[in-house]
């Protein structure tokens, strides 16, 4: 368990060092529309993205399910393979707090 947490911590550190980790205040969509989420990701300048939220958001999941290189995860479902697989990782501020709490 300690090695698993240390692995996630080092992967997040490396992502931050390579400027592949993007922290946003909140990433929500008004309605489950793929086009709306694509616009939000284009504004952030990211593609092939893992989006990590504090808790699962159904509208966000429904918006992302048709996008081939976008995955939605909550903090409980975060794993090293997903972190390494995607070019960018977009994390909400609430998720960062939950990850810090989980890793401490």
PDB file of C-alpha atoms in Angstrom:
ATOM      1  CA  UNK A   1       0.000   0.000   0.000  1.00  0.00           C
ATOM      2  CA  UNK A   2       2.872   2.377   0.797  1.00  0.00           C
ATOM      3  CA  UNK A   3       4.529   1.636  -2.551  1.00  0.00           C
ATOM      4  CA  UNK A   4       1.244   2.272  -4.376  1.00  0.00           C
ATOM      5  CA  UNK A   5       0.861   5.677  -2.719  1.00  0.00           C
ATOM      6  CA  UNK A   6       4.521   6.527  -3.331  1.00  0.00           C
ATOM      7  CA  UNK A   7       4.094   5.592  -7.000  1.00  0.00           C
ATOM      8  CA  UNK A   8       1.088   7.870  -7.429  1.00  0.00           C
ATOM      9  CA  UNK A   9       2.914  10.672  -5.615  1.00  0.00           C
ATOM     10  CA  UNK A  10       5.982  10.376  -7.860  1.00  0.00           C
ATOM     11  CA  UNK A  11       3.855  10.193 -11.026  1.00  0.00           C
ATOM     12  CA  UNK A  12       1.980  13.358 -10.022  1.00  0.00           C
ATOM     13  CA  UNK A  13       5.299  15.088  -9.281  1.00  0.00           C
ATOM     14  CA  UNK A  14       6.661  14.118 -12.678  1.00  0.00           C
ATOM     15  CA  UNK A  15       3.484  15.276 -14.434  1.00  0.00           C
ATOM     16  CA  UNK A  16       3.778  18.652 -12.705  1.00  0.00           C
ATOM     17  CA  UNK A  17       7.456  18.912 -13.644  1.00  0.00           C
ATOM     18  CA  UNK A  18       6.648  18.238 -17.310  1.00  0.00           C
ATOM     19  CA  UNK A  19       3.732  20.743 -17.287  1.00  0.00           C
ATOM     20  CA  UNK A  20       1.278  17.942 -18.066  1.00  0.00           C
ATOM     21  CA  UNK A  21      -0.749  18.468 -14.882  1.00  0.00           C
ATOM     22  CA  UNK A  22      -3.442  21.146 -15.117  1.00  0.00           C
ATOM     23  CA  UNK A  23      -5.285  22.268 -11.984  1.00  0.00           C
ATOM     24  CA  UNK A  24      -8.629  24.028 -12.502  1.00  0.00           C
ATOM     25  CA  UNK A  25     -11.113  25.468 -10.034  1.00  0.00           C
ATOM     26  CA  UNK A  26     -13.972  23.368 -11.378  1.00  0.00           C
ATOM     27  CA  UNK A  27     -14.799  21.579 -14.612  1.00  0.00           C
ATOM     28  CA  UNK A  28     -18.521  21.212 -15.056  1.00  0.00           C
ATOM     29  CA  UNK A  29     -20.915  21.254 -17.951  1.00  0.00           C
ATOM     30  CA  UNK A  30     -24.435  22.669 -17.914  1.00  0.00           C
ATOM     31  CA  UNK A  31     -25.897  19.778 -19.878  1.00  0.00           C
ATOM     32  CA  UNK A  32     -24.464  16.419 -20.959  1.00  0.00           C
ATOM     33  CA  UNK A  33     -23.174  17.744 -24.302  1.00  0.00           C
ATOM     34  CA  UNK A  34     -19.948  16.473 -25.833  1.00  0.00           C
ATOM     35  CA  UNK A  35     -19.447  19.690 -27.777  1.00  0.00           C
ATOM     36  CA  UNK A  36     -19.543  21.731 -24.582  1.00  0.00           C
ATOM     37  CA  UNK A  37     -16.837  19.598 -22.964  1.00  0.00           C
ATOM     38  CA  UNK A  38     -14.727  19.749 -26.124  1.00  0.00           C
ATOM     39  CA  UNK A  39     -14.885  23.537 -25.914  1.00  0.00           C
ATOM     40  CA  UNK A  40     -13.774  23.517 -22.260  1.00  0.00           C
ATOM     41  CA  UNK A  41     -10.839  21.221 -23.067  1.00  0.00           C
ATOM     42  CA  UNK A  42      -9.881  23.354 -26.076  1.00  0.00           C
ATOM     43  CA  UNK A  43      -9.860  26.434 -23.816  1.00  0.00           C
ATOM     44  CA  UNK A  44      -7.420  24.621 -21.532  1.00  0.00           C
ATOM     45  CA  UNK A  45      -5.307  23.600 -24.532  1.00  0.00           C
ATOM     46  CA  UNK A  46      -5.294  19.896 -23.728  1.00  0.00           C
ATOM     47  CA  UNK A  47      -6.002  16.744 -25.693  1.00  0.00           C
ATOM     48  CA  UNK A  48      -5.874  13.049 -24.747  1.00  0.00           C
ATOM     49  CA  UNK A  49      -6.859  13.908 -21.207  1.00  0.00           C
ATOM     50  CA  UNK A  50      -7.644  12.289 -17.893  1.00  0.00           C
ATOM     51  CA  UNK A  51     -10.029  14.445 -15.854  1.00  0.00           C
ATOM     52  CA  UNK A  52      -9.942  13.844 -12.099  1.00  0.00           C
ATOM     53  CA  UNK A  53     -12.779  15.206  -9.968  1.00  0.00           C
ATOM     54  CA  UNK A  54     -13.463  14.971  -6.257  1.00  0.00           C
ATOM     55  CA  UNK A  55     -16.653  12.974  -6.790  1.00  0.00           C
ATOM     56  CA  UNK A  56     -18.223  11.505  -9.894  1.00  0.00           C
ATOM     57  CA  UNK A  57     -20.273  13.933 -11.989  1.00  0.00           C
ATOM     58  CA  UNK A  58     -22.867  12.255 -14.213  1.00  0.00           C
ATOM     59  CA  UNK A  59     -23.162  15.163 -16.680  1.00  0.00           C
ATOM     60  CA  UNK A  60     -19.396  15.274 -17.094  1.00  0.00           C
ATOM     61  CA  UNK A  61     -19.235  11.509 -17.615  1.00  0.00           C
ATOM     62  CA  UNK A  62     -22.030  11.589 -20.197  1.00  0.00           C
ATOM     63  CA  UNK A  63     -20.296  14.456 -22.013  1.00  0.00           C
ATOM     64  CA  UNK A  64     -16.986  12.587 -22.179  1.00  0.00           C
ATOM     65  CA  UNK A  65     -18.114   9.097 -23.078  1.00  0.00           C
ATOM     66  CA  UNK A  66     -18.127   9.819 -26.840  1.00  0.00           C
ATOM     67  CA  UNK A  67     -14.671  11.364 -26.811  1.00  0.00           C
ATOM     68  CA  UNK A  68     -12.109   8.673 -27.652  1.00  0.00           C
ATOM     69  CA  UNK A  69      -9.145  10.086 -25.701  1.00  0.00           C
ATOM     70  CA  UNK A  70     -10.852  11.520 -22.632  1.00  0.00           C
ATOM     71  CA  UNK A  71     -11.478   9.653 -19.399  1.00  0.00           C
ATOM     72  CA  UNK A  72     -13.252  10.831 -16.257  1.00  0.00           C
ATOM     73  CA  UNK A  73     -12.154   9.552 -12.863  1.00  0.00           C
ATOM     74  CA  UNK A  74     -12.854  10.421  -9.271  1.00  0.00           C
ATOM     75  CA  UNK A  75     -10.173  10.376  -6.578  1.00  0.00           C
ATOM     76  CA  UNK A  76     -11.200   6.909  -5.373  1.00  0.00           C
ATOM     77  CA  UNK A  77     -10.719   5.503  -8.890  1.00  0.00           C
ATOM     78  CA  UNK A  78      -7.332   7.130  -9.479  1.00  0.00           C
ATOM     79  CA  UNK A  79      -4.633   4.663 -10.493  1.00  0.00           C
ATOM     80  CA  UNK A  80      -1.046   4.870 -11.797  1.00  0.00           C
ATOM     81  CA  UNK A  81      -1.857   3.323 -15.183  1.00  0.00           C
ATOM     82  CA  UNK A  82      -4.430   6.003 -16.026  1.00  0.00           C
ATOM     83  CA  UNK A  83      -2.080   8.761 -14.887  1.00  0.00           C
ATOM     84  CA  UNK A  84       0.689   7.542 -17.180  1.00  0.00           C
ATOM     85  CA  UNK A  85      -1.541   6.691 -20.163  1.00  0.00           C
ATOM     86  CA  UNK A  86      -2.778  10.221 -20.911  1.00  0.00           C
ATOM     87  CA  UNK A  87      -0.799  13.202 -22.189  1.00  0.00           C
ATOM     88  CA  UNK A  88      -2.502  15.639 -19.815  1.00  0.00           C
ATOM     89  CA  UNK A  89      -4.187  15.267 -16.454  1.00  0.00           C
ATOM     90  CA  UNK A  90      -6.784  17.881 -15.501  1.00  0.00           C
ATOM     91  CA  UNK A  91      -7.476  17.945 -11.764  1.00  0.00           C
ATOM     92  CA  UNK A  92      -9.993  20.066  -9.878  1.00  0.00           C
ATOM     93  CA  UNK A  93      -8.958  21.909  -6.718  1.00  0.00           C
ATOM     94  CA  UNK A  94     -11.267  19.739  -4.610  1.00  0.00           C
ATOM     95  CA  UNK A  95      -9.661  16.622  -6.042  1.00  0.00           C
ATOM     96  CA  UNK A  96      -6.185  17.963  -5.238  1.00  0.00           C
ATOM     97  CA  UNK A  97      -7.233  18.424  -1.614  1.00  0.00           C
ATOM     98  CA  UNK A  98      -8.688  14.890  -1.515  1.00  0.00           C
ATOM     99  CA  UNK A  99      -5.508  13.431  -3.078  1.00  0.00           C
ATOM    100  CA  UNK A 100      -3.311  15.284  -0.572  1.00  0.00           C
ATOM    101  CA  UNK A 101      -5.448  13.951   2.261  1.00  0.00           C
ATOM    102  CA  UNK A 102      -5.328  10.423   0.839  1.00  0.00           C
ATOM    103  CA  UNK A 103      -1.547  10.453   0.335  1.00  0.00           C
ATOM    104  CA  UNK A 104      -0.691  11.909   3.742  1.00  0.00           C
TER     105      UNK A 104
END
